[in-house]
Tab-separated table of C-alpha atoms and ligand atoms in Angstrom:
chain	number	residue	atom	x	y	z
A	27	UNK	CA	57.537	5.100	-23.115
A	28	UNK	CA	54.437	4.938	-25.341
A	29	UNK	CA	50.990	5.965	-24.075
A	30	UNK	CA	47.572	5.187	-25.550
A	31	UNK	CA	44.311	6.702	-24.317
A	32	UNK	CA	41.115	4.741	-25.084
A	33	UNK	CA	38.622	2.462	-23.413
A	34	UNK	CA	40.439	-0.670	-22.253
A	35	UNK	CA	38.905	-4.086	-21.630
A	36	UNK	CA	40.757	-7.216	-20.542
A	37	UNK	CA	40.342	-10.287	-18.366
A	38	UNK	CA	42.424	-10.833	-15.242
A	39	UNK	CA	40.951	-14.268	-14.561
A	40	UNK	CA	38.318	-16.766	-15.718
A	41	UNK	CA	34.969	-15.047	-15.096
A	42	UNK	CA	33.197	-18.353	-14.445
A	43	UNK	CA	35.662	-19.101	-11.618
A	44	UNK	CA	36.089	-15.552	-10.326
A	45	UNK	CA	32.944	-13.524	-10.990
A	46	UNK	CA	34.088	-10.475	-9.011
A	47	UNK	CA	37.695	-9.936	-10.012
A	48	UNK	CA	37.903	-11.200	-13.568
A	49	UNK	CA	36.786	-8.303	-15.762
A	50	UNK	CA	38.832	-5.092	-15.857
A	51	UNK	CA	37.279	-2.207	-17.796
A	52	UNK	CA	38.508	1.371	-17.966
A	53	UNK	CA	36.052	3.575	-19.836
A	54	UNK	CA	38.641	6.368	-20.095
A	55	UNK	CA	41.786	4.268	-19.882
A	56	UNK	CA	45.496	4.687	-20.376
A	57	UNK	CA	47.907	1.995	-21.550
A	58	UNK	CA	51.619	2.565	-20.916
A	59	UNK	CA	54.189	0.520	-22.834
A	60	UNK	CA	57.958	0.420	-22.516
A	61	UNK	CA	60.489	-1.896	-24.184
A	62	UNK	CA	57.724	-4.058	-25.623
A	63	UNK	CA	56.026	-4.624	-22.281
A	64	UNK	CA	53.029	-3.158	-20.505
A	65	UNK	CA	54.163	-0.925	-17.648
A	66	UNK	CA	50.794	0.570	-16.742
A	67	UNK	CA	47.138	-0.070	-17.522
A	68	UNK	CA	44.231	1.632	-15.800
A	69	UNK	CA	42.077	4.742	-15.537
A	70	UNK	CA	43.480	7.764	-17.333
A	71	UNK	CA	43.076	10.021	-14.307
A	72	UNK	CA	45.005	7.649	-12.084
A	73	UNK	CA	47.905	6.999	-14.476
A	74	UNK	CA	48.241	10.447	-16.087
A	75	UNK	CA	50.680	11.711	-13.418
A	76	UNK	CA	53.172	9.074	-14.603
A	77	UNK	CA	53.211	10.492	-18.146
A	78	UNK	CA	55.799	13.225	-17.688
A	79	UNK	CA	56.462	14.545	-21.176
A	80	UNK	CA	55.429	11.300	-22.920
A	81	UNK	CA	53.037	12.170	-25.760
A	82	UNK	CA	49.658	10.456	-25.512
A	83	UNK	CA	48.123	8.898	-28.592
A	84	UNK	CA	44.459	9.770	-28.303
A	85	UNK	CA	42.331	6.825	-29.433
A	86	UNK	CA	39.175	7.946	-27.644
A	87	UNK	CA	36.115	6.227	-29.074
A	88	UNK	CA	38.109	3.042	-29.638
A	89	UNK	CA	38.513	-0.044	-27.486
A	90	UNK	CA	41.902	-1.535	-26.585
A	91	UNK	CA	41.949	-5.260	-25.860
A	92	UNK	CA	44.710	-7.859	-25.628
A	93	UNK	CA	45.604	-9.530	-28.927
A	94	UNK	CA	43.712	-12.720	-29.689
A	95	UNK	CA	45.197	-16.183	-29.207
A	96	UNK	CA	44.411	-18.789	-31.878
A	97	UNK	CA	45.174	-22.185	-30.347
A	98	UNK	CA	44.670	-24.197	-33.538
A	99	UNK	CA	45.237	-23.299	-37.187
A	100	UNK	CA	46.821	-24.893	-40.276
A	101	UNK	CA	49.213	-22.716	-42.260
A	102	UNK	CA	49.248	-24.878	-45.459
A	103	UNK	CA	45.445	-24.905	-45.675
A	104	UNK	CA	44.980	-21.221	-46.514
A	105	UNK	CA	44.172	-21.994	-50.128
A	106	UNK	CA	41.537	-24.648	-49.439
A	107	UNK	CA	39.450	-22.644	-47.004
A	108	UNK	CA	35.781	-23.042	-47.972
A	109	UNK	CA	36.211	-26.266	-49.970
A	110	UNK	CA	32.876	-27.938	-50.652
A	111	UNK	CA	32.462	-31.582	-49.841
A	112	UNK	CA	32.037	-34.262	-47.270
A	113	UNK	CA	33.192	-34.767	-43.700
A	114	UNK	CA	36.673	-34.989	-42.197
A	115	UNK	CA	38.293	-38.072	-43.757
A	116	UNK	CA	36.992	-37.368	-47.294
A	117	UNK	CA	37.803	-33.669	-46.940
A	118	UNK	CA	41.396	-34.579	-46.038
A	119	UNK	CA	41.722	-36.843	-49.088
A	120	UNK	CA	39.979	-34.572	-51.592
A	121	UNK	CA	41.205	-31.136	-50.618
A	122	UNK	CA	43.733	-31.045	-47.815
A	123	UNK	CA	46.418	-33.509	-48.807
A	124	UNK	CA	46.723	-32.197	-52.393
A	125	UNK	CA	47.021	-28.604	-51.115
A	126	UNK	CA	49.626	-29.521	-48.500
A	127	UNK	CA	51.741	-31.381	-51.087
A	128	UNK	CA	52.578	-28.014	-52.663
A	129	UNK	CA	54.499	-26.996	-49.515
A	130	UNK	CA	57.483	-29.099	-50.482
A	131	UNK	CA	58.392	-26.023	-52.559
A	132	UNK	CA	60.213	-23.439	-50.376
A	133	UNK	CA	59.064	-20.542	-52.552
A	134	UNK	CA	55.395	-21.503	-52.284
A	135	UNK	CA	55.888	-21.950	-48.531
A	136	UNK	CA	57.528	-18.532	-48.147
A	137	UNK	CA	54.882	-16.702	-50.210
A	138	UNK	CA	52.062	-18.355	-48.309
A	139	UNK	CA	53.727	-17.748	-44.938
A	140	UNK	CA	53.838	-14.000	-45.550
A	141	UNK	CA	50.160	-13.972	-46.506
A	142	UNK	CA	49.241	-16.175	-43.547
A	143	UNK	CA	50.965	-14.025	-40.922
A	144	UNK	CA	49.540	-10.834	-42.446
A	145	UNK	CA	46.077	-12.349	-42.314
A	146	UNK	CA	46.485	-13.269	-38.638
A	147	UNK	CA	47.506	-9.697	-37.811
A	148	UNK	CA	44.685	-8.221	-39.910
A	149	UNK	CA	42.269	-10.239	-37.797
A	150	UNK	CA	43.836	-9.281	-34.483
A	151	UNK	CA	45.521	-12.597	-33.743
A	152	UNK	CA	48.851	-11.938	-32.052
A	153	UNK	CA	49.703	-15.497	-30.960
A	154	UNK	CA	48.920	-18.762	-32.700
A	155	UNK	CA	49.664	-22.457	-32.361
A	156	UNK	CA	50.117	-23.590	-35.949
A	157	UNK	CA	50.270	-26.833	-37.922
A	158	UNK	CA	52.761	-26.850	-40.779
A	159	UNK	CA	52.728	-29.428	-43.559
A	160	UNK	CA	54.824	-32.593	-43.348
A	161	UNK	CA	57.693	-30.655	-44.965
A	162	UNK	CA	60.338	-29.070	-42.772
A	163	UNK	CA	60.636	-26.144	-45.209
A	164	UNK	CA	57.024	-25.125	-44.533
A	165	UNK	CA	57.822	-24.552	-40.867
A	166	UNK	CA	61.123	-22.815	-41.622
A	167	UNK	CA	59.203	-20.390	-43.852
A	168	UNK	CA	56.536	-19.732	-41.250
A	169	UNK	CA	59.001	-19.171	-38.417
A	170	UNK	CA	61.044	-16.796	-40.585
A	171	UNK	CA	57.979	-14.611	-41.250
A	172	UNK	CA	56.913	-14.598	-37.595
A	173	UNK	CA	60.443	-13.851	-36.427
A	174	UNK	CA	60.691	-10.883	-38.792
A	175	UNK	CA	57.629	-9.382	-37.042
A	176	UNK	CA	58.680	-10.370	-33.492
A	177	UNK	CA	55.495	-12.398	-33.180
A	178	UNK	CA	54.865	-14.942	-30.441
A	179	UNK	CA	54.095	-18.063	-32.457
A	180	UNK	CA	54.371	-21.810	-31.915
A	181	UNK	CA	54.456	-24.257	-34.817
A	182	UNK	CA	55.516	-27.711	-35.870
A	183	UNK	CA	55.855	-29.922	-38.919
A	184	UNK	CA	53.079	-32.496	-39.216
A	185	UNK	CA	54.127	-36.060	-38.429
A	186	UNK	CA	52.503	-38.512	-40.836
A	187	UNK	CA	54.232	-41.743	-41.745
A	188	UNK	CA	51.144	-43.678	-42.877
A	189	UNK	CA	47.661	-43.358	-44.363
A	190	UNK	CA	48.576	-40.378	-46.513
A	191	UNK	CA	49.337	-40.113	-50.246
A	192	UNK	CA	52.791	-40.767	-51.613
A	193	UNK	CA	54.954	-37.687	-51.400
A	194	UNK	CA	53.186	-36.539	-48.286
A	195	UNK	CA	54.633	-38.967	-45.772
A	196	UNK	CA	57.748	-38.913	-43.639
A	197	UNK	CA	59.507	-41.697	-41.731
A	198	UNK	CA	60.382	-42.112	-38.082
A	199	UNK	CA	64.008	-41.231	-38.745
A	200	UNK	CA	63.420	-38.364	-41.201
A	201	UNK	CA	60.842	-36.775	-38.925
A	202	UNK	CA	63.072	-37.122	-35.865
A	203	UNK	CA	65.913	-35.392	-37.715
A	204	UNK	CA	63.625	-32.640	-39.059
A	205	UNK	CA	62.234	-31.947	-35.586
A	206	UNK	CA	65.663	-31.845	-33.962
A	207	UNK	CA	66.837	-29.341	-36.572
A	208	UNK	CA	63.700	-27.171	-36.253
A	209	UNK	CA	63.968	-27.140	-32.452
A	210	UNK	CA	67.651	-26.230	-32.602
A	211	UNK	CA	67.076	-23.472	-35.163
A	212	UNK	CA	63.875	-21.880	-33.879
A	213	UNK	CA	62.649	-22.950	-30.426
A	214	UNK	CA	63.264	-20.053	-28.019
A	215	UNK	CA	64.510	-17.757	-30.789
A	216	UNK	CA	62.762	-14.393	-30.380
A	217	UNK	CA	59.247	-15.278	-29.288
A	218	UNK	CA	59.007	-18.568	-31.207
A	219	UNK	CA	58.341	-22.032	-29.873
A	220	UNK	CA	58.296	-25.515	-31.368
A	221	UNK	CA	55.402	-27.967	-31.148
A	222	UNK	CA	55.757	-31.703	-31.773
A	223	UNK	CA	52.844	-32.225	-34.174
A	224	UNK	CA	51.541	-35.755	-34.793
A	225	UNK	CA	48.785	-34.980	-37.312
A	226	UNK	CA	46.388	-37.453	-35.672
A	227	UNK	CA	46.596	-41.058	-34.547
A	228	UNK	CA	45.456	-42.380	-37.936
A	229	UNK	CA	48.427	-40.854	-39.746
A	230	UNK	CA	51.137	-41.963	-37.293
A	231	UNK	CA	52.600	-45.428	-36.684
A	232	UNK	CA	53.232	-46.606	-33.134
A	233	UNK	CA	56.938	-46.185	-33.836
A	234	UNK	CA	56.455	-42.568	-34.855
A	235	UNK	CA	54.318	-41.779	-31.791
A	236	UNK	CA	56.994	-43.388	-29.618
A	237	UNK	CA	59.611	-41.174	-31.241
A	238	UNK	CA	57.403	-38.098	-30.713
A	239	UNK	CA	57.215	-38.904	-26.992
A	240	UNK	CA	60.994	-39.294	-26.854
A	241	UNK	CA	61.574	-35.890	-28.441
A	242	UNK	CA	59.190	-34.310	-25.910
A	243	UNK	CA	61.053	-35.939	-23.042
A	244	UNK	CA	64.339	-34.576	-24.396
A	245	UNK	CA	62.835	-31.082	-24.763
A	246	UNK	CA	60.396	-30.467	-21.888
A	247	UNK	CA	59.740	-26.839	-22.909
A	248	UNK	CA	58.479	-27.855	-26.339
A	249	UNK	CA	54.722	-27.993	-27.023
A	250	UNK	CA	52.613	-30.868	-28.418
A	251	UNK	CA	49.627	-30.403	-30.723
A	252	UNK	CA	47.341	-32.903	-32.409
A	253	UNK	CA	43.694	-33.668	-33.242
A	254	UNK	CA	41.471	-35.657	-30.892
A	255	UNK	CA	37.952	-37.045	-31.092
A	256	UNK	CA	36.714	-34.824	-33.901
A	257	UNK	CA	34.599	-37.048	-36.122
A	258	UNK	CA	32.771	-40.344	-35.526
A	259	UNK	CA	34.377	-42.169	-38.490
A	260	UNK	CA	37.811	-40.955	-37.394
A	261	UNK	CA	37.179	-42.242	-33.863
A	262	UNK	CA	36.129	-45.663	-35.189
A	263	UNK	CA	39.166	-45.936	-37.452
A	264	UNK	CA	41.472	-44.938	-34.586
A	265	UNK	CA	39.996	-47.680	-32.394
A	266	UNK	CA	40.617	-50.183	-35.205
A	267	UNK	CA	44.260	-49.098	-35.597
A	268	UNK	CA	44.982	-49.073	-31.848
A	269	UNK	CA	43.005	-52.036	-30.443
A	270	UNK	CA	44.951	-52.055	-27.170
A	271	UNK	CA	44.207	-48.455	-26.281
A	272	UNK	CA	41.467	-47.785	-23.764
A	273	UNK	CA	40.116	-44.928	-25.895
A	274	UNK	CA	41.279	-42.235	-28.312
A	275	UNK	CA	42.836	-40.054	-25.574
A	276	UNK	CA	44.719	-43.086	-24.277
A	277	UNK	CA	46.361	-43.564	-27.710
A	278	UNK	CA	48.224	-40.298	-27.114
A	279	UNK	CA	48.628	-40.765	-23.361
A	280	UNK	CA	50.376	-44.141	-23.672
A	281	UNK	CA	53.072	-42.534	-25.848
A	282	UNK	CA	53.708	-39.683	-23.388
A	283	UNK	CA	51.913	-37.079	-25.491
A	284	UNK	CA	49.439	-35.970	-22.802
A	285	UNK	CA	51.124	-33.464	-20.498
A	286	UNK	CA	51.427	-29.733	-19.765
A	287	UNK	CA	51.765	-27.858	-23.074
A	288	UNK	CA	49.750	-30.519	-24.943
A	289	UNK	CA	46.929	-29.004	-26.990
A	290	UNK	CA	44.226	-31.214	-28.479
A	291	UNK	CA	42.059	-29.770	-31.224
A	292	UNK	CA	38.289	-30.431	-31.210
A	293	UNK	CA	37.467	-33.102	-28.553
A	294	UNK	CA	33.895	-32.839	-29.791
A	295	UNK	CA	32.982	-36.375	-28.750
A	296	UNK	CA	34.958	-36.596	-25.493
A	297	UNK	CA	33.016	-37.417	-22.329
A	298	UNK	CA	33.363	-36.531	-18.654
A	299	UNK	CA	35.867	-39.141	-17.518
A	300	UNK	CA	38.197	-38.482	-20.469
A	301	UNK	CA	38.023	-34.731	-19.846
A	302	UNK	CA	39.032	-35.481	-16.252
A	303	UNK	CA	42.064	-37.488	-17.399
A	304	UNK	CA	42.984	-34.741	-19.844
A	305	UNK	CA	42.742	-32.053	-17.146
A	306	UNK	CA	44.608	-34.104	-14.539
A	307	UNK	CA	47.653	-34.327	-16.802
A	308	UNK	CA	47.593	-30.641	-17.709
A	309	UNK	CA	46.400	-30.943	-21.318
A	310	UNK	CA	44.347	-28.280	-23.060
A	311	UNK	CA	41.623	-28.229	-25.720
A	312	UNK	CA	41.301	-25.986	-28.773
A	313	UNK	CA	37.600	-25.287	-29.373
A	314	UNK	CA	37.077	-24.766	-33.107
A	315	UNK	CA	33.386	-24.033	-33.703
A	316	UNK	CA	33.500	-22.897	-37.333
A	317	UNK	CA	35.416	-26.040	-38.292
A	318	UNK	CA	33.148	-28.323	-36.279
A	319	UNK	CA	30.098	-26.838	-38.001
A	320	UNK	CA	31.666	-26.720	-41.475
A	321	UNK	CA	32.767	-30.385	-41.425
A	322	UNK	CA	29.632	-31.448	-39.565
A	323	UNK	CA	31.815	-32.887	-36.801
A	324	UNK	CA	29.551	-32.054	-33.859
A	325	UNK	CA	28.991	-29.640	-30.988
A	326	UNK	CA	31.838	-29.250	-28.496
A	327	UNK	CA	30.625	-29.601	-24.862
A	328	UNK	CA	32.363	-26.467	-23.559
A	329	UNK	CA	30.604	-26.366	-20.199
A	330	UNK	CA	31.359	-30.003	-19.514
A	331	UNK	CA	35.036	-29.587	-20.415
A	332	UNK	CA	35.329	-26.511	-18.188
A	333	UNK	CA	33.503	-28.204	-15.329
A	334	UNK	CA	36.268	-30.836	-15.270
A	335	UNK	CA	38.938	-28.153	-15.105
A	336	UNK	CA	40.152	-28.557	-18.695
A	337	UNK	CA	42.012	-25.531	-20.067
A	338	UNK	CA	40.219	-24.355	-23.221
A	339	UNK	CA	41.261	-21.854	-25.885
A	340	UNK	CA	39.662	-20.803	-29.169
A	341	UNK	CA	40.886	-22.167	-32.484
A	342	UNK	CA	39.958	-21.106	-35.996
A	343	UNK	CA	41.231	-24.367	-37.553
A	344	UNK	CA	41.618	-22.739	-40.972
A	345	UNK	CA	41.156	-24.406	-43.588
A	346	UNK	CA	38.366	-26.605	-42.115
A	347	UNK	CA	37.494	-23.494	-40.139
A	348	UNK	CA	35.912	-20.793	-42.243
A	349	UNK	CA	37.487	-17.626	-40.853
A	350	UNK	CA	40.745	-16.212	-39.501
A	351	UNK	CA	38.718	-13.970	-37.214
A	352	UNK	CA	38.611	-14.972	-33.567
A	353	UNK	CA	35.754	-12.477	-33.094
A	354	UNK	CA	33.689	-14.275	-35.713
A	355	UNK	CA	34.726	-17.594	-34.159
A	356	UNK	CA	33.298	-16.430	-30.806
A	357	UNK	CA	29.972	-15.685	-32.490
A	358	UNK	CA	29.888	-19.251	-33.819
A	359	UNK	CA	30.882	-20.589	-30.375
A	360	UNK	CA	27.803	-18.864	-29.005
A	361	UNK	CA	25.608	-20.593	-31.587
A	362	UNK	CA	27.144	-23.993	-30.784
A	363	UNK	CA	26.313	-23.307	-27.146
A	364	UNK	CA	22.738	-22.427	-28.082
A	365	UNK	CA	22.315	-25.742	-29.900
A	366	UNK	CA	23.500	-27.488	-26.711
A	367	UNK	CA	21.350	-25.371	-24.414
A	368	UNK	CA	24.301	-23.456	-22.905
A	369	UNK	CA	24.523	-19.774	-23.830
A	370	UNK	CA	28.158	-18.621	-23.785
A	371	UNK	CA	28.635	-15.538	-21.615
A	372	UNK	CA	30.313	-12.644	-23.510
A	373	UNK	CA	33.017	-12.112	-20.889
A	374	UNK	CA	33.731	-15.841	-20.885
A	375	UNK	CA	34.022	-15.597	-24.665
A	376	UNK	CA	36.605	-12.809	-24.459
A	377	UNK	CA	38.430	-14.785	-21.769
A	378	UNK	CA	38.655	-17.845	-24.048
A	379	UNK	CA	40.001	-15.669	-26.871
A	380	UNK	CA	42.724	-14.065	-24.723
A	381	UNK	CA	43.783	-15.195	-21.241
A	382	UNK	CA	42.130	-18.614	-21.606
A	383	UNK	CA	44.086	-19.212	-24.803
A	384	UNK	CA	47.261	-18.028	-23.098
A	385	UNK	CA	46.649	-20.475	-20.238
A	386	UNK	CA	45.962	-23.289	-22.708
A	387	UNK	CA	49.396	-22.597	-24.208
A	388	UNK	CA	51.060	-22.163	-20.786
A	389	UNK	CA	51.983	-18.602	-21.783
A	390	UNK	CA	49.835	-16.685	-19.311
A	391	UNK	CA	52.925	-15.317	-17.562
A	392	UNK	CA	53.746	-13.507	-20.833
A	393	UNK	CA	50.514	-12.760	-22.718
A	394	UNK	CA	46.713	-12.943	-22.414
A	395	UNK	CA	45.952	-9.583	-20.825
A	396	UNK	CA	47.412	-6.110	-20.305
A	397	UNK	CA	48.611	-6.467	-16.732
A	398	UNK	CA	51.941	-4.692	-16.097
A	399	UNK	CA	54.830	-6.978	-17.013
A	400	UNK	CA	53.024	-8.709	-19.878
A	401	UNK	CA	54.241	-8.411	-23.451
A	402	UNK	CA	52.447	-5.526	-25.175
A	403	UNK	CA	50.447	-7.504	-27.751
A	404	UNK	CA	47.257	-5.509	-28.106
A	405	UNK	CA	44.528	-4.360	-30.468
A	406	UNK	CA	42.733	-1.135	-31.174
A	407	UNK	CA	39.151	-2.031	-32.065
A	408	UNK	CA	36.669	0.248	-33.825
A	409	UNK	CA	33.187	-0.462	-32.515
A	410	UNK	CA	31.713	1.760	-35.229
A	411	UNK	CA	33.551	0.042	-38.082
A	412	UNK	CA	30.342	-0.722	-39.958
A	413	UNK	CA	27.072	1.220	-40.026
A	414	UNK	CA	25.225	-1.739	-38.543
A	415	UNK	CA	27.679	-2.211	-35.673
A	416	UNK	CA	27.694	1.530	-34.946
A	417	UNK	CA	23.888	1.514	-34.795
A	418	UNK	CA	23.777	-1.604	-32.618
A	419	UNK	CA	26.425	-0.156	-30.239
A	420	UNK	CA	24.532	3.121	-29.925
A	421	UNK	CA	21.568	1.184	-28.600
A	422	UNK	CA	23.580	-0.994	-26.228
A	423	UNK	CA	23.423	0.195	-22.643
A	424	UNK	CA	25.818	-2.141	-20.841
A	425	UNK	CA	29.389	-3.241	-21.485
A	426	UNK	CA	28.194	-6.836	-21.538
A	427	UNK	CA	25.664	-6.032	-24.232
A	428	UNK	CA	28.252	-4.206	-26.335
A	429	UNK	CA	30.761	-7.014	-26.011
A	430	UNK	CA	28.153	-9.569	-26.984
A	431	UNK	CA	27.237	-7.633	-30.123
A	432	UNK	CA	30.939	-7.310	-30.938
A	433	UNK	CA	31.440	-11.074	-30.772
A	434	UNK	CA	28.345	-11.854	-32.841
A	435	UNK	CA	28.772	-9.132	-35.475
A	436	UNK	CA	32.534	-8.679	-35.298
A	437	UNK	CA	35.240	-9.673	-37.757
A	438	UNK	CA	38.423	-8.243	-39.288
A	439	UNK	CA	36.733	-4.912	-40.060
A	440	UNK	CA	36.694	-3.994	-36.369
A	441	UNK	CA	40.473	-4.384	-36.022
A	442	UNK	CA	41.932	-0.897	-36.563
A	443	UNK	CA	45.452	-1.702	-35.392
A	444	UNK	CA	47.460	-4.661	-34.161
A	445	UNK	CA	50.553	-4.215	-31.963
A	446	UNK	CA	53.189	-6.883	-31.320
A	447	UNK	CA	55.490	-6.241	-28.367
A	448	UNK	CA	54.597	-2.566	-28.477
A	449	UNK	CA	55.210	-2.156	-32.219
A	450	UNK	CA	52.353	-1.398	-34.613
A	451	UNK	CA	52.386	-4.238	-37.162
A	452	UNK	CA	49.033	-3.664	-38.845
A	453	UNK	CA	46.844	-0.656	-39.450
A	454	UNK	CA	43.559	-0.840	-41.308
B	22	LIG	N1	42.572	-34.355	-38.466
B	22	LIG	C1	43.735	-34.696	-39.067
B	22	LIG	N2	44.156	-33.732	-39.893
B	22	LIG	C2	43.260	-32.748	-39.817
B	22	LIG	C3	43.152	-31.473	-40.445
B	22	LIG	O1	43.975	-31.061	-41.243
B	22	LIG	N3	42.060	-30.725	-40.107
B	22	LIG	C4	41.128	-31.158	-39.218
B	22	LIG	N4	40.095	-30.372	-38.925
B	22	LIG	N5	41.200	-32.359	-38.634
B	22	LIG	C5	42.254	-33.132	-38.920
B	23	LIG	ZN1	43.035	-28.920	-37.359
């Protein structure tokens, strides 16, 4: 058994739905881990009798939280983060497609995968739902790196058989074969999962979307990820390409792509009735504030989505997103809320980054908090990592106030250690 003594903060439920029982905080806490799983989490005084002769790692002065869940990120876009230019469709043409073309090369894919996974861990992200490029080898490389670290990670090769440059498209039959091979090789291996990944409606023919739905029907445990209702020009072009669809969500729904384990990035311009349809079928949304601000896409209506019962997680959306840090992403989510007149509550923010993300991915039986039985994916945070944060924390009286400052001022510097299934995989 391993034992860690520190302050511990995690969410047992959605604080907006369960104000009383959602937040668990142990000022002087003890976390007990065995065989990669949490076996105890609570006040030190209460759990200390269970220690026996287990040595306790004293991390007093630090804060233990669950690892962060990133519900939307692009692995082959690492090198075009912070690319100056226009909005979504031009940004894809100018920056994204040329960068992704390089991932046909297995060596480039492998090198970038190692960097990408290290960067996730450096930022405290322990689970991610990831877009690969159109190339099967990009996803093989990413899975291999995640598997080597026993990381819980879901990924898929992008489906794109039209409206993309030559060399960056697949076909219905090649993409079906690639997906079948990736599912056979990786889905359920270690803590990995496969996601059928139509890039977005514009880049997929009806035949390819039909095939994607068929693969999901054959493999009900597989995930689905795509982009939805991000940018006004994209929405207009989608309506032109799919004149029979009722709306953008319906394009995916009519091909069987809206179901449990379906995660839709952005949904910035979705309205009440569509959120209802999305929630009714068990779909989830990845809220990506830094990307939505960077590309000028719009302000995600978080409160409205939640009020319709939609599952929401946080996404960085690197490379349109401007950070790997989920902490920094929460600070930007707060600012998006301010521009809409809804101030995001700090506990709700931490929920979205952890248990909310786990629920969005249908993994909340395994990850999302530090309840006994969960996989021991956790972080040791240093709330005095910078002089400014230390000073701000010293003046903060309440836990809520401290957590808020952490989300607004926080980034990778606060992450002292990252543990995957009880094993330290990063130390600052
Ligand atoms: N829509 C289709 N592809 C992409 C992408 O790579 N990034 C973002 N933000 N939106 C997309
Ligand atoms: Zn994206």
